[in-house]
């Protein structure tokens, strides 16, 4: 079975500081990994994905994530946080070998960027 | 707007009533998913379709829940005899699989259900 853990319910960071939102995963094979962002009363918006290749993936709004196979992690990062980045962030995984299984999401991490 | 659209955005109903949600996916997407999200939780998978075929259903999908995608385009999710525990945001997502598609999901804005 595949699963995702987001160990922090809440992350607080000052505007202009770097931010990291943590994610670890568990799959039986190789993973497809995704990050989504959700603003209040809205659906989820796709940020970035790791499929294969370069371990550092760049996505929307200046976000990036680093795939680390040995640590089974896919942490989301941004060099300089903005107040507008405040939202709920979800990590998701699918087993690459399974083909048809749906994405499994973590519980989410609430990011609060303080001016 | 060529994104995923859901209707209604909000529904308040009394316990025991039936409700139906509609989802119109991105037109070229062949897969359509339903997820449920409760407060403080991530989206939980309910069911998905490839074209008109319903390929997988979660054990979360009780007998009171039924989903259809009759012509491989829009989908409906019906909940019969609603219970207060059904109160949640129901999210629809679509994706394209095949060719170089990697199947990331594109979500609608969700339909929030409140059962009184």
CSV table of C-alpha atoms in Angstrom, one decimal:
chain,number,residue,atom,x,y,z
A,1,UNK,CA,0.0,0.0,0.0
A,2,UNK,CA,1.1,3.5,-0.6
A,3,UNK,CA,1.1,6.3,1.9
A,4,UNK,CA,2.3,9.8,2.6
A,5,UNK,CA,3.2,11.5,5.9
A,6,UNK,CA,3.4,15.2,6.4
A,7,UNK,CA,4.8,15.4,9.9
A,8,UNK,CA,4.0,19.0,10.6
A,9,UNK,CA,0.4,20.3,10.9
A,10,UNK,CA,1.6,23.9,10.8
A,11,UNK,CA,4.7,25.7,9.6
A,12,UNK,CA,5.3,29.4,10.4
A,13,UNK,CA,7.9,31.4,8.6
A,14,UNK,CA,8.7,35.1,8.3
A,15,UNK,CA,8.3,36.8,5.0
A,16,UNK,CA,11.5,36.7,3.0
A,17,UNK,CA,12.9,33.7,4.9
A,18,UNK,CA,13.3,30.3,3.2
A,19,UNK,CA,10.5,27.8,3.8
A,20,UNK,CA,10.4,24.0,3.9
A,21,UNK,CA,7.3,21.8,4.1
A,22,UNK,CA,8.2,18.2,4.8
A,23,UNK,CA,6.9,15.0,3.1
A,24,UNK,CA,7.9,11.4,3.4
A,25,UNK,CA,6.3,8.6,1.4
A,26,UNK,CA,6.0,4.8,1.3
A,27,UNK,CA,5.4,2.8,-1.9
A,28,UNK,CA,6.4,-0.7,-2.9
A,29,UNK,CA,8.0,0.4,-6.2
A,30,UNK,CA,9.2,3.7,-7.5
A,31,UNK,CA,7.1,6.8,-6.8
A,32,UNK,CA,5.4,9.5,-8.7
A,33,UNK,CA,5.3,12.4,-6.3
A,34,UNK,CA,3.2,15.6,-6.3
A,35,UNK,CA,2.7,18.8,-4.4
A,36,UNK,CA,-0.6,20.6,-4.4
A,37,UNK,CA,-1.7,23.9,-2.7
A,38,UNK,CA,-5.2,24.7,-1.4
A,39,UNK,CA,-6.5,28.2,-0.6
A,40,UNK,CA,-9.5,28.6,1.7
A,41,UNK,CA,-12.8,27.1,0.2
A,42,UNK,CA,-11.0,26.3,-3.0
A,43,UNK,CA,-10.0,23.1,-4.8
A,44,UNK,CA,-6.4,21.9,-5.0
A,45,UNK,CA,-4.0,23.5,-7.4
A,46,UNK,CA,-1.1,21.5,-8.9
A,47,UNK,CA,2.4,22.9,-7.9
A,48,UNK,CA,4.9,20.4,-9.2
A,49,UNK,CA,5.7,16.7,-9.7
A,50,UNK,CA,8.5,14.3,-9.7
A,51,UNK,CA,8.3,11.5,-12.3
A,52,UNK,CA,11.9,10.6,-13.0
A,53,UNK,CA,15.3,12.3,-13.7
A,54,UNK,CA,16.7,15.3,-11.9
A,55,UNK,CA,16.0,15.0,-8.2
A,56,UNK,CA,15.4,18.8,-7.9
A,57,UNK,CA,12.1,19.7,-9.4
A,58,UNK,CA,11.0,23.3,-10.1
A,59,UNK,CA,7.3,24.2,-10.1
A,60,UNK,CA,4.9,27.1,-10.0
A,61,UNK,CA,5.3,30.3,-8.0
A,62,UNK,CA,9.0,29.8,-7.3
A,63,UNK,CA,8.5,26.5,-5.4
A,64,UNK,CA,10.8,23.5,-5.8
A,65,UNK,CA,11.1,20.1,-4.2
A,66,UNK,CA,13.9,17.6,-3.8
A,67,UNK,CA,13.4,13.9,-4.2
A,68,UNK,CA,15.5,11.9,-1.9
A,69,UNK,CA,15.2,8.2,-2.5
A,70,UNK,CA,17.3,7.0,0.4
A,71,UNK,CA,15.3,9.0,2.9
A,72,UNK,CA,12.0,8.5,1.0
A,73,UNK,CA,11.3,12.2,1.2
A,74,UNK,CA,10.0,14.9,-1.1
A,75,UNK,CA,10.3,18.2,0.8
A,76,UNK,CA,8.8,21.3,-0.7
A,77,UNK,CA,11.0,24.4,-0.6
A,78,UNK,CA,11.0,28.1,-1.5
A,79,UNK,CA,14.0,30.4,-1.1
A,80,UNK,CA,12.0,33.4,0.0
A,81,UNK,CA,8.5,33.2,1.4
A,82,UNK,CA,5.7,35.5,0.5
A,83,UNK,CA,2.6,36.3,2.6
A,84,UNK,CA,0.5,35.1,-0.3
A,85,UNK,CA,2.1,31.7,0.0
A,86,UNK,CA,0.0,31.1,3.2
A,87,UNK,CA,-2.2,28.2,2.4
A,88,UNK,CA,-2.6,24.4,2.9
A,89,UNK,CA,-0.1,22.2,1.2
A,90,UNK,CA,-0.6,18.6,0.3
A,91,UNK,CA,1.9,16.0,-0.8
A,92,UNK,CA,0.7,13.0,-2.8
A,93,UNK,CA,2.1,9.8,-4.1
A,94,UNK,CA,1.3,7.1,-6.7
A,95,UNK,CA,3.3,3.9,-7.2
A,96,UNK,CA,4.9,4.1,-10.6
A,97,UNK,CA,4.5,0.4,-11.2
A,98,UNK,CA,0.8,0.3,-10.3
A,99,UNK,CA,-0.4,2.3,-13.3
A,100,UNK,CA,-3.9,2.8,-12.4
A,101,UNK,CA,-4.0,3.5,-8.7
A,102,UNK,CA,-5.3,6.9,-7.7
A,103,UNK,CA,-3.2,9.5,-5.9
A,104,UNK,CA,-2.9,9.1,-2.1
A,105,UNK,CA,-2.7,12.4,-0.3
A,106,UNK,CA,-1.1,13.4,3.0
A,107,UNK,CA,-3.1,15.2,5.7
A,108,UNK,CA,-1.7,18.5,4.7
A,109,UNK,CA,0.5,21.2,6.3
A,110,UNK,CA,-0.8,24.7,6.9
A,111,UNK,CA,1.8,27.3,6.0
A,112,UNK,CA,1.6,30.7,7.6
A,113,UNK,CA,3.9,33.4,6.3
A,114,UNK,CA,4.1,36.3,8.7
A,115,UNK,CA,4.9,39.8,7.4
B,1,UNK,CA,-13.1,28.5,-18.6
B,2,UNK,CA,-11.6,25.2,-19.5
B,3,UNK,CA,-11.0,23.9,-16.0
B,4,UNK,CA,-12.9,21.3,-14.0
B,5,UNK,CA,-16.3,22.6,-12.9
B,6,UNK,CA,-18.5,21.4,-10.1
B,7,UNK,CA,-22.1,22.1,-9.2
B,8,UNK,CA,-23.4,23.1,-6.8
B,9,UNK,CA,-20.6,24.7,-4.9
B,10,UNK,CA,-22.6,24.5,-1.6
B,11,UNK,CA,-25.5,22.3,-0.6
B,12,UNK,CA,-27.3,22.3,2.7
B,13,UNK,CA,-29.7,19.4,3.3
B,14,UNK,CA,-31.5,17.7,6.0
B,15,UNK,CA,-30.6,14.2,7.2
B,16,UNK,CA,-32.3,11.5,5.2
B,17,UNK,CA,-32.5,13.6,2.0
B,18,UNK,CA,-30.8,12.6,-1.3
B,19,UNK,CA,-28.2,14.9,-2.9
B,20,UNK,CA,-26.5,14.9,-6.3
B,21,UNK,CA,-23.3,16.6,-7.4
B,22,UNK,CA,-22.2,17.1,-10.9
B,23,UNK,CA,-18.7,17.4,-12.3
B,24,UNK,CA,-17.6,18.5,-15.8
B,25,UNK,CA,-14.0,17.6,-16.4
B,26,UNK,CA,-11.5,19.1,-18.7
B,27,UNK,CA,-12.7,18.1,-22.1
B,28,UNK,CA,-9.8,16.0,-23.4
B,29,UNK,CA,-9.3,14.2,-20.1
B,30,UNK,CA,-10.2,10.6,-20.1
B,31,UNK,CA,-10.1,10.0,-16.3
B,32,UNK,CA,-12.4,11.4,-13.7
B,33,UNK,CA,-11.9,11.1,-9.9
B,34,UNK,CA,-14.1,11.8,-6.9
B,35,UNK,CA,-12.4,12.6,-3.6
B,36,UNK,CA,-13.9,13.6,-0.2
B,37,UNK,CA,-12.2,16.0,2.1
B,38,UNK,CA,-13.1,16.7,5.7
B,39,UNK,CA,-11.8,19.4,7.9
B,40,UNK,CA,-8.1,19.0,8.8
B,41,UNK,CA,-7.7,16.0,6.5
B,42,UNK,CA,-6.3,15.5,3.0
B,43,UNK,CA,-8.5,14.4,0.1
B,44,UNK,CA,-9.6,10.7,0.4
B,45,UNK,CA,-10.2,8.7,-2.7
B,46,UNK,CA,-13.8,7.6,-3.4
B,47,UNK,CA,-13.9,6.4,-7.0
B,48,UNK,CA,-12.7,6.9,-10.5
B,49,UNK,CA,-13.7,6.5,-14.1
B,50,UNK,CA,-11.7,5.9,-17.3
B,51,UNK,CA,-14.0,7.1,-20.0
B,52,UNK,CA,-17.4,5.7,-18.9
B,53,UNK,CA,-16.1,2.7,-17.0
B,54,UNK,CA,-16.0,2.9,-13.2
B,55,UNK,CA,-12.6,1.2,-12.5
B,56,UNK,CA,-12.2,1.4,-8.8
B,57,UNK,CA,-14.3,2.2,-5.7
B,58,UNK,CA,-13.0,2.9,-2.3
B,59,UNK,CA,-14.4,1.1,0.7
B,60,UNK,CA,-15.3,4.6,1.9
B,61,UNK,CA,-18.0,4.5,-0.8
B,62,UNK,CA,-20.9,3.0,1.1
B,63,UNK,CA,-24.1,1.6,-0.6
B,64,UNK,CA,-25.7,5.0,-0.2
B,65,UNK,CA,-23.2,6.5,-2.7
B,66,UNK,CA,-23.4,6.0,-6.4
B,67,UNK,CA,-21.4,7.6,-9.2
B,68,UNK,CA,-21.9,7.6,-12.9
B,69,UNK,CA,-20.2,8.9,-16.0
B,70,UNK,CA,-22.8,7.9,-18.6
B,71,UNK,CA,-21.1,9.2,-21.8
B,72,UNK,CA,-17.5,9.5,-20.6
B,73,UNK,CA,-17.9,13.2,-20.2
B,74,UNK,CA,-19.6,14.7,-17.1
B,75,UNK,CA,-20.1,12.7,-13.9
B,76,UNK,CA,-22.6,12.7,-11.1
B,77,UNK,CA,-22.2,11.6,-7.5
B,78,UNK,CA,-25.4,10.8,-5.7
B,79,UNK,CA,-25.7,10.3,-1.9
B,80,UNK,CA,-28.9,8.7,-0.8
B,81,UNK,CA,-30.4,9.1,2.8
B,82,UNK,CA,-27.7,11.5,3.8
B,83,UNK,CA,-26.2,11.3,7.3
B,84,UNK,CA,-24.4,14.0,9.3
B,85,UNK,CA,-21.2,12.1,8.8
B,86,UNK,CA,-21.5,12.8,5.0
B,87,UNK,CA,-20.8,16.5,5.6
B,88,UNK,CA,-17.6,17.2,3.7
B,89,UNK,CA,-16.2,18.8,0.6
B,90,UNK,CA,-16.6,16.6,-2.4
B,91,UNK,CA,-13.8,17.2,-4.9
B,92,UNK,CA,-13.8,16.2,-8.5
B,93,UNK,CA,-10.6,15.9,-10.5
B,94,UNK,CA,-9.7,14.9,-14.0
B,95,UNK,CA,-6.5,13.7,-15.7
B,96,UNK,CA,-5.2,12.5,-19.1
B,97,UNK,CA,-3.5,9.1,-19.3
B,98,UNK,CA,-1.8,7.9,-22.4
B,99,UNK,CA,1.0,9.1,-24.5
B,100,UNK,CA,3.4,11.2,-22.5
B,101,UNK,CA,0.7,12.0,-19.9
B,102,UNK,CA,1.8,11.5,-16.4
B,103,UNK,CA,-1.6,11.7,-14.9
B,104,UNK,CA,-1.5,14.6,-12.5
B,105,UNK,CA,-4.9,15.6,-11.3
B,106,UNK,CA,-6.6,18.8,-12.1
B,107,UNK,CA,-9.2,19.6,-9.4
B,108,UNK,CA,-12.4,21.5,-9.4
B,109,UNK,CA,-13.4,24.0,-6.7
B,110,UNK,CA,-15.4,21.3,-4.8
B,111,UNK,CA,-18.9,20.9,-3.6
B,112,UNK,CA,-19.4,21.5,0.1
B,113,UNK,CA,-22.1,19.4,1.7
B,114,UNK,CA,-23.7,20.2,5.0
B,115,UNK,CA,-26.1,17.7,6.5
B,116,UNK,CA,-28.3,19.1,9.3
